[in-house]
Amino acid sequence: ILNLAKDKARLVAGDGGGARVRYRMFNTDMHTGPIADVGEVLRALGVEVHEESLSAHCHRKGTCATSLKVLTRDNAMMLGDHPELDDAAGLAVTRRLQAAVFDAYKSGGGPADADMVMCAHPASLCEAFLPLGR
């Protein structure tokens, strides 16, 4: 999920030799692989990548979530479809987590300050950030 509709003027920094557009990406995932691959490419393009990993192996990369609010390894898996719940109950769980994430970040920080958010494993993690416009 990308939100590139922000005011681009604040993203442009020039040193007289030309302007460069700088973006910030926020990532949270249950696996370190997707962001490792994508992050390497984006960093080479000048994107600042902030990782808050919920992976059991994040300690190997030093990317474990330290400032992530609301979402944990346990509740993050409750976003999206739930085979054990009917559609209404699953949607209610997702909406409660979305509301809690919105309340935690509505004044800024983490995903609220990013220009884009990436969630790949599971992709439903990004549902938590939709109320923030990310």
CSV table of N, CA and C in Angstrom, one decimal:
chain,number,residue,atom,x,y,z
A,1,ILE,N,0.9,-1.2,0.0
A,1,ILE,CA,0.0,0.0,0.0
A,1,ILE,C,0.9,1.2,0.0
A,2,LEU,N,0.7,2.1,-1.0
A,2,LEU,CA,1.5,3.2,-1.1
A,2,LEU,C,0.7,4.5,-1.0
A,3,ASN,N,1.2,5.5,-0.3
A,3,ASN,CA,0.5,6.8,-0.3
A,3,ASN,C,1.5,7.8,-0.8
A,4,LEU,N,1.5,8.1,-2.0
A,4,LEU,CA,2.4,9.0,-2.6
A,4,LEU,C,1.7,10.3,-2.9
A,5,ALA,N,0.5,10.6,-2.3
A,5,ALA,CA,-0.2,11.8,-2.6
A,5,ALA,C,0.1,12.9,-1.7
A,6,LYS,N,1.1,12.8,-0.8
A,6,LYS,CA,1.5,13.8,0.1
A,6,LYS,C,2.1,15.0,-0.7
A,7,ASP,N,2.2,16.1,-0.1
A,7,ASP,CA,2.9,17.3,-0.6
A,7,ASP,C,4.3,16.9,-1.0
A,8,LYS,N,4.6,17.0,-2.2
A,8,LYS,CA,6.0,16.6,-2.7
A,8,LYS,C,7.0,17.7,-2.3
A,9,ALA,N,6.6,18.9,-2.1
A,9,ALA,CA,7.6,20.0,-1.8
A,9,ALA,C,8.4,19.7,-0.6
A,10,ARG,N,7.8,19.0,0.4
A,10,ARG,CA,8.6,18.8,1.6
A,10,ARG,C,9.5,17.6,1.4
A,11,LEU,N,9.4,16.8,0.3
A,11,LEU,CA,10.2,15.7,0.1
A,11,LEU,C,11.4,16.0,-0.8
A,12,VAL,N,11.4,17.1,-1.4
A,12,VAL,CA,12.5,17.5,-2.3
A,12,VAL,C,13.6,18.2,-1.6
A,13,ALA,N,14.8,17.7,-1.7
A,13,ALA,CA,16.0,18.3,-1.1
A,13,ALA,C,17.0,18.5,-2.2
A,14,GLY,N,17.5,19.7,-2.3
A,14,GLY,CA,18.5,20.0,-3.3
A,14,GLY,C,19.7,20.6,-2.7
A,15,ASP,N,20.9,20.4,-3.3
A,15,ASP,CA,22.1,21.0,-2.9
A,15,ASP,C,22.7,21.9,-3.9
A,16,GLY,N,21.9,22.4,-4.8
A,16,GLY,CA,22.4,23.3,-5.9
A,16,GLY,C,22.7,22.5,-7.1
A,17,GLY,N,23.0,21.2,-6.9
A,17,GLY,CA,23.3,20.3,-8.1
A,17,GLY,C,22.1,19.5,-8.6
A,18,GLY,N,21.0,19.9,-8.1
A,18,GLY,CA,19.8,19.2,-8.5
A,18,GLY,C,19.0,18.7,-7.3
A,19,ALA,N,17.8,18.5,-7.5
A,19,ALA,CA,16.9,18.0,-6.4
A,19,ALA,C,16.8,16.5,-6.4
A,20,ARG,N,16.6,15.9,-5.3
A,20,ARG,CA,16.3,14.5,-5.1
A,20,ARG,C,15.1,14.3,-4.3
A,21,VAL,N,14.2,13.5,-4.8
A,21,VAL,CA,13.0,13.2,-4.0
A,21,VAL,C,13.3,12.1,-3.0
A,22,ARG,N,13.0,12.3,-1.8
A,22,ARG,CA,13.3,11.4,-0.7
A,22,ARG,C,12.0,10.9,-0.1
A,23,TYR,N,11.8,9.6,0.0
A,23,TYR,CA,10.6,9.0,0.6
A,23,TYR,C,11.0,8.2,1.8
A,24,ARG,N,10.0,8.1,2.7
A,24,ARG,CA,10.2,7.2,3.9
A,24,ARG,C,9.2,6.1,3.8
A,25,MET,N,9.7,4.9,4.0
A,25,MET,CA,8.8,3.7,4.0
A,25,MET,C,8.8,3.1,5.3
A,26,PHE,N,7.7,2.7,5.8
A,26,PHE,CA,7.5,2.0,7.1
A,26,PHE,C,7.1,0.5,6.7
A,27,ASN,N,7.8,-0.4,7.4
A,27,ASN,CA,7.5,-1.8,7.2
A,27,ASN,C,7.3,-2.6,8.5
A,28,THR,N,6.3,-3.4,8.5
A,28,THR,CA,6.1,-4.4,9.6
A,28,THR,C,5.6,-5.7,9.0
A,29,ASP,N,6.3,-6.8,9.3
A,29,ASP,CA,6.0,-8.1,8.7
A,29,ASP,C,6.3,-9.2,9.7
A,30,MET,N,5.7,-10.3,9.4
A,30,MET,CA,6.0,-11.5,10.3
A,30,MET,C,7.2,-12.3,9.7
A,31,HIS,N,7.8,-11.8,8.6
A,31,HIS,CA,8.9,-12.5,8.0
A,31,HIS,C,9.9,-11.4,7.6
A,32,THR,N,11.2,-11.7,7.7
A,32,THR,CA,12.2,-10.7,7.4
A,32,THR,C,12.6,-10.8,5.9
A,33,GLY,N,12.2,-11.8,5.2
A,33,GLY,CA,12.7,-11.9,3.8
A,33,GLY,C,12.2,-10.9,2.8
A,34,PRO,N,10.8,-10.6,2.8
A,34,PRO,CA,10.4,-9.7,1.8
A,34,PRO,C,11.0,-8.3,1.9
A,35,ILE,N,11.1,-7.8,3.1
A,35,ILE,CA,11.6,-6.4,3.2
A,35,ILE,C,13.1,-6.4,3.0
A,36,ALA,N,13.8,-7.5,3.2
A,36,ALA,CA,15.2,-7.6,3.0
A,36,ALA,C,15.5,-7.4,1.5
A,37,ASP,N,14.7,-8.1,0.7
A,37,ASP,CA,14.9,-7.9,-0.8
A,37,ASP,C,14.5,-6.6,-1.3
A,38,VAL,N,13.2,-6.2,-1.0
A,38,VAL,CA,12.7,-4.9,-1.4
A,38,VAL,C,13.5,-3.7,-0.8
A,39,GLY,N,13.8,-3.8,0.5
A,39,GLY,CA,14.4,-2.8,1.1
A,39,GLY,C,15.8,-2.4,0.5
A,40,GLU,N,16.5,-3.4,0.1
A,40,GLU,CA,17.8,-3.2,-0.5
A,40,GLU,C,17.7,-2.4,-1.7
A,41,VAL,N,16.7,-2.7,-2.6
A,41,VAL,CA,16.5,-2.0,-3.8
A,41,VAL,C,16.1,-0.5,-3.5
A,42,LEU,N,15.1,-0.4,-2.6
A,42,LEU,CA,14.6,0.9,-2.3
A,42,LEU,C,15.7,1.8,-1.6
A,43,ARG,N,16.5,1.3,-0.8
A,43,ARG,CA,17.6,2.1,-0.2
A,43,ARG,C,18.5,2.6,-1.2
A,44,ALA,N,18.8,1.7,-2.2
A,44,ALA,CA,19.7,2.1,-3.3
A,44,ALA,C,19.1,3.3,-4.1
A,45,LEU,N,17.8,3.4,-4.1
A,45,LEU,CA,17.1,4.5,-4.8
A,45,LEU,C,16.9,5.7,-3.9
A,46,GLY,N,17.4,5.6,-2.7
A,46,GLY,CA,17.3,6.8,-1.8
A,46,GLY,C,16.2,6.8,-0.8
A,47,VAL,N,15.4,5.7,-0.7
A,47,VAL,CA,14.3,5.6,0.2
A,47,VAL,C,14.8,5.2,1.6
A,48,GLU,N,14.3,6.0,2.6
A,48,GLU,CA,14.6,5.6,3.9
A,48,GLU,C,13.6,4.5,4.4
A,49,VAL,N,14.1,3.4,4.8
A,49,VAL,CA,13.3,2.3,5.2
A,49,VAL,C,13.4,2.0,6.7
A,50,HIS,N,12.2,2.1,7.3
A,50,HIS,CA,12.1,1.9,8.8
A,50,HIS,C,11.4,0.5,9.0
A,51,GLU,N,12.1,-0.4,9.7
A,51,GLU,CA,11.6,-1.8,9.9
A,51,GLU,C,11.2,-2.0,11.3
A,52,GLU,N,10.0,-2.5,11.5
A,52,GLU,CA,9.5,-2.9,12.9
A,52,GLU,C,9.0,-4.3,12.7
A,53,SER,N,9.9,-5.3,12.7
A,53,SER,CA,9.6,-6.7,12.4
A,53,SER,C,9.0,-7.4,13.6
A,54,LEU,N,8.0,-8.2,13.2
A,54,LEU,CA,7.3,-9.1,14.2
A,54,LEU,C,7.8,-10.5,14.0
A,55,SER,N,8.8,-10.7,13.2
A,55,SER,CA,9.3,-12.1,12.9
A,55,SER,C,10.0,-12.7,14.1
A,56,ALA,N,9.9,-14.0,14.2
A,56,ALA,CA,10.6,-14.7,15.3
A,56,ALA,C,12.1,-14.7,15.0
A,57,HIS,N,12.6,-14.3,13.8
A,57,HIS,CA,14.0,-14.3,13.5
A,57,HIS,C,14.5,-12.9,13.3
A,58,CYS,N,13.8,-11.8,13.7
A,58,CYS,CA,14.2,-10.5,13.5
A,58,CYS,C,15.5,-10.1,14.2
A,59,HIS,N,15.8,-10.9,15.3
A,59,HIS,CA,17.1,-10.6,16.0
A,59,HIS,C,18.3,-10.9,15.2
A,60,ARG,N,18.2,-11.7,14.2
A,60,ARG,CA,19.3,-12.0,13.3
A,60,ARG,C,19.6,-10.8,12.4
A,61,LYS,N,18.7,-10.0,12.1
A,61,LYS,CA,18.9,-8.8,11.3
A,61,LYS,C,18.9,-7.5,12.1
A,62,GLY,N,18.5,-7.6,13.4
A,62,GLY,CA,18.5,-6.4,14.3
A,62,GLY,C,17.3,-5.5,13.9
A,63,THR,N,16.2,-6.1,13.4
A,63,THR,CA,15.1,-5.3,13.0
A,63,THR,C,13.8,-5.5,13.8
A,64,CYS,N,13.9,-6.1,15.0
A,64,CYS,CA,12.8,-6.4,15.8
A,64,CYS,C,12.0,-5.2,16.2
A,65,ALA,N,10.7,-5.3,16.3
A,65,ALA,CA,9.9,-4.1,16.6
A,65,ALA,C,10.2,-3.6,18.0
A,66,THR,N,10.6,-2.4,18.1
A,66,THR,CA,10.9,-1.8,19.4
A,66,THR,C,10.0,-0.6,19.7
A,67,SER,N,9.4,0.0,18.7
A,67,SER,CA,8.6,1.1,19.0
A,67,SER,C,7.2,1.0,18.3
A,68,LEU,N,6.9,-0.2,17.9
A,68,LEU,CA,5.6,-0.5,17.3
A,68,LEU,C,4.5,-0.5,18.3
A,69,LYS,N,3.5,0.3,18.1
A,69,LYS,CA,2.4,0.4,19.1
A,69,LYS,C,1.2,-0.5,18.6
A,70,VAL,N,0.5,-1.1,19.6
A,70,VAL,CA,-0.7,-1.9,19.4
A,70,VAL,C,-0.4,-3.3,18.8
A,71,LEU,N,0.2,-3.4,17.7
A,71,LEU,CA,0.4,-4.7,17.0
A,71,LEU,C,1.5,-5.5,17.7
A,72,THR,N,1.2,-6.8,17.8
A,72,THR,CA,2.2,-7.7,18.4
A,72,THR,C,2.2,-9.0,17.5
A,73,ARG,N,3.1,-9.9,17.8
A,73,ARG,CA,3.1,-11.1,17.1
A,73,ARG,C,1.8,-11.9,17.2
A,74,ASP,N,1.2,-11.7,18.3
A,74,ASP,CA,-0.1,-12.5,18.6
A,74,ASP,C,-1.3,-11.8,17.9
A,75,ASN,N,-1.5,-10.5,18.1
A,75,ASN,CA,-2.7,-9.9,17.5
A,75,ASN,C,-2.6,-9.6,16.0
A,76,ALA,N,-1.4,-9.4,15.5
A,76,ALA,CA,-1.2,-9.1,14.1
A,76,ALA,C,-1.8,-10.2,13.2
A,77,MET,N,-1.8,-11.4,13.6
A,77,MET,CA,-2.3,-12.5,12.8
A,77,MET,C,-3.9,-12.5,12.8
A,78,MET,N,-4.5,-11.6,13.6
A,78,MET,CA,-5.9,-11.6,13.7
A,78,MET,C,-6.5,-10.6,12.6
A,79,LEU,N,-5.7,-9.9,11.9
A,79,LEU,CA,-6.1,-9.0,10.8
A,79,LEU,C,-6.5,-9.9,9.6
A,80,GLY,N,-7.5,-9.4,8.9
A,80,GLY,CA,-7.9,-10.1,7.7
A,80,GLY,C,-8.9,-11.3,7.9
A,81,ASP,N,-8.9,-12.2,7.0
A,81,ASP,CA,-9.8,-13.3,7.0
A,81,ASP,C,-9.4,-14.3,8.1
A,82,HIS,N,-10.4,-14.9,8.7
A,82,HIS,CA,-10.2,-15.9,9.8
A,82,HIS,C,-11.1,-17.1,9.5
A,83,PRO,N,-10.5,-18.2,9.1
A,83,PRO,CA,-11.3,-19.4,8.9
A,83,PRO,C,-12.1,-19.9,10.1
A,84,GLU,N,-11.7,-19.6,11.3
A,84,GLU,CA,-12.3,-20.0,12.5
A,84,GLU,C,-13.5,-19.1,12.9
A,85,LEU,N,-13.6,-17.9,12.3
A,85,LEU,CA,-14.6,-16.9,12.6
A,85,LEU,C,-15.5,-16.7,11.4
A,86,ASP,N,-16.8,-16.4,11.7
A,86,ASP,CA,-17.6,-16.0,10.6
A,86,ASP,C,-17.2,-14.6,10.1
A,87,ASP,N,-17.6,-14.2,8.9
A,87,ASP,CA,-17.2,-13.0,8.3
A,87,ASP,C,-17.4,-11.7,9.2
A,88,ALA,N,-18.5,-11.7,9.9
A,88,ALA,CA,-18.8,-10.5,10.7
A,88,ALA,C,-17.9,-10.4,11.9
A,89,ALA,N,-17.6,-11.6,12.6
A,89,ALA,CA,-16.7,-11.6,13.7
A,89,ALA,C,-15.3,-11.2,13.3
A,90,GLY,N,-14.8,-11.8,12.2
A,90,GLY,CA,-13.5,-11.5,11.7
A,90,GLY,C,-13.3,-10.0,11.3
A,91,LEU,N,-14.4,-9.4,10.7
A,91,LEU,CA,-14.3,-8.0,10.4
A,91,LEU,C,-14.3,-7.2,11.6
A,92,ALA,N,-15.0,-7.6,12.7
A,92,ALA,CA,-15.1,-6.8,13.9
A,92,ALA,C,-13.7,-6.8,14.6
A,93,VAL,N,-13.0,-7.9,14.5
A,93,VAL,CA,-11.6,-8.0,15.1
A,93,VAL,C,-10.7,-7.0,14.3
A,94,THR,N,-10.8,-7.1,13.0
A,94,THR,CA,-10.0,-6.2,12.2
A,94,THR,C,-10.3,-4.7,12.5
A,95,ARG,N,-11.6,-4.4,12.6
A,95,ARG,CA,-12.0,-3.0,12.8
A,95,ARG,C,-11.5,-2.5,14.2
A,96,ARG,N,-11.5,-3.4,15.2
A,96,ARG,CA,-11.0,-3.0,16.5
A,96,ARG,C,-9.5,-2.7,16.5
A,97,LEU,N,-8.8,-3.5,15.8
A,97,LEU,CA,-7.3,-3.3,15.7
A,97,LEU,C,-7.0,-2.0,14.9
A,98,GLN,N,-7.8,-1.8,13.9
A,98,GLN,CA,-7.6,-0.6,13.1
A,98,GLN,C,-7.8,0.7,13.9
A,99,ALA,N,-8.9,0.6,14.7
A,99,ALA,CA,-9.2,1.8,15.6
A,99,ALA,C,-8.1,2.0,16.6
A,100,ALA,N,-7.6,0.9,17.2
A,100,ALA,CA,-6.5,1.0,18.2
A,100,ALA,C,-5.3,1.6,17.6
A,101,VAL,N,-4.9,1.1,16.4
A,101,VAL,CA,-3.7,1.6,15.7
A,101,VAL,C,-3.9,3.1,15.3
A,102,PHE,N,-5.1,3.5,14.8
A,102,PHE,CA,-5.4,4.9,14.5
A,102,PHE,C,-5.2,5.7,15.8
A,103,ASP,N,-5.8,5.3,16.9
A,103,ASP,CA,-5.7,6.1,18.1
A,103,ASP,C,-4.2,6.3,18.5
A,104,ALA,N,-3.4,5.2,18.4
A,104,ALA,CA,-2.0,5.2,18.8
A,104,ALA,C,-1.2,6.1,17.9
A,105,TYR,N,-1.5,6.2,16.7
A,105,TYR,CA,-0.6,7.0,15.7
A,105,TYR,C,-1.3,8.2,15.1
A,106,LYS,N,-2.5,8.6,15.5
A,106,LYS,CA,-3.1,9.8,14.9
A,106,LYS,C,-2.4,11.1,15.1
A,107,SER,N,-1.5,11.1,16.1
A,107,SER,CA,-0.7,12.3,16.3
A,107,SER,C,0.7,12.3,15.7
A,108,GLY,N,0.9,11.1,15.0
A,108,GLY,CA,2.2,11.0,14.4
A,108,GLY,C,3.0,9.8,14.9
A,109,GLY,N,4.2,9.6,14.3
A,109,GLY,CA,5.1,8.6,14.6
A,109,GLY,C,4.9,7.3,13.7
A,110,GLY,N,5.9,6.6,13.6
A,110,GLY,CA,5.9,5.3,12.9
A,110,GLY,C,5.2,5.4,11.5
A,111,PRO,N,4.2,4.6,11.2
A,111,PRO,CA,3.6,4.6,9.9
A,111,PRO,C,2.9,5.9,9.6
A,112,ALA,N,2.5,6.7,10.5
A,112,ALA,CA,1.8,8.0,10.3
A,112,ALA,C,2.8,9.0,9.6
A,113,ASP,N,4.0,8.9,9.9
A,113,ASP,CA,5.0,9.8,9.3
A,113,ASP,C,5.7,9.3,8.1
A,114,ALA,N,5.3,8.1,7.6
A,114,ALA,CA,5.9,7.5,6.4
A,114,ALA,C,5.1,7.9,5.2
A,115,ASP,N,5.8,7.9,4.1
A,115,ASP,CA,5.1,8.2,2.8
A,115,ASP,C,4.5,7.0,2.2
A,116,MET,N,5.0,5.8,2.6
A,116,MET,CA,4.5,4.6,2.2
A,116,MET,C,4.6,3.5,3.2
A,117,VAL,N,3.8,2.5,3.2
A,117,VAL,CA,3.8,1.4,4.1
A,117,VAL,C,3.9,0.1,3.3
A,118,MET,N,4.7,-0.8,3.7
A,118,MET,CA,4.8,-2.1,3.1
A,118,MET,C,4.6,-3.2,4.1
A,119,CYS,N,3.7,-4.1,3.8
A,119,CYS,CA,3.4,-5.3,4.6
A,119,CYS,C,3.2,-6.4,3.6
A,120,ALA,N,4.1,-7.4,3.7
A,120,ALA,CA,4.1,-8.5,2.7
A,120,ALA,C,3.7,-9.9,3.3
A,121,HIS,N,4.0,-10.1,4.5
A,121,HIS,CA,3.7,-11.4,5.1
A,121,HIS,C,3.2,-11.2,6.6
A,122,PRO,N,1.9,-11.3,6.8
A,122,PRO,CA,0.9,-11.3,5.8
A,122,PRO,C,0.5,-9.9,5.3
A,123,ALA,N,0.0,-9.8,4.1
A,123,ALA,CA,-0.4,-8.5,3.5
A,123,ALA,C,-1.5,-7.9,4.4
A,124,SER,N,-2.3,-8.7,5.1
A,124,SER,CA,-3.3,-8.1,5.9
A,124,SER,C,-2.9,-7.2,7.0
A,125,LEU,N,-1.6,-7.3,7.3
A,125,LEU,CA,-1.0,-6.3,8.3
A,125,LEU,C,-1.3,-4.9,7.9
A,126,CYS,N,-1.2,-4.6,6.6
A,126,CYS,CA,-1.5,-3.3,6.2
A,126,CYS,C,-2.9,-2.8,6.4
A,127,GLU,N,-3.8,-3.7,6.6
A,127,GLU,CA,-5.2,-3.3,6.9
A,127,GLU,C,-5.2,-2.4,8.2
A,128,ALA,N,-4.3,-2.6,9.1
A,128,ALA,CA,-4.2,-1.9,10.3
A,128,ALA,C,-3.9,-0.4,10.1
A,129,PHE,N,-3.2,-0.1,9.0
A,129,PHE,CA,-2.8,1.3,8.7
A,129,PHE,C,-3.7,2.0,7.8
A,130,LEU,N,-4.7,1.4,7.2
A,130,LEU,CA,-5.6,2.1,6.3
A,130,LEU,C,-6.3,3.3,6.9
A,131,PRO,N,-6.7,3.3,8.1
A,131,PRO,CA,-7.4,4.5,8.7
A,131,PRO,C,-6.4,5.7,8.7
A,132,LEU,N,-5.1,5.4,8.7
A,132,LEU,CA,-4.1,6.5,8.7
A,132,LEU,C,-3.9,7.1,7.3
A,133,GLY,N,-4.5,6.5,6.3
A,133,GLY,CA,-4.3,6.9,4.9
A,133,GLY,C,-3.0,6.4,4.4
A,134,ARG,N,-2.6,5.2,4.9
A,134,ARG,CA,-1.4,4.6,4.4
A,134,ARG,C,-1.7,3.3,3.8
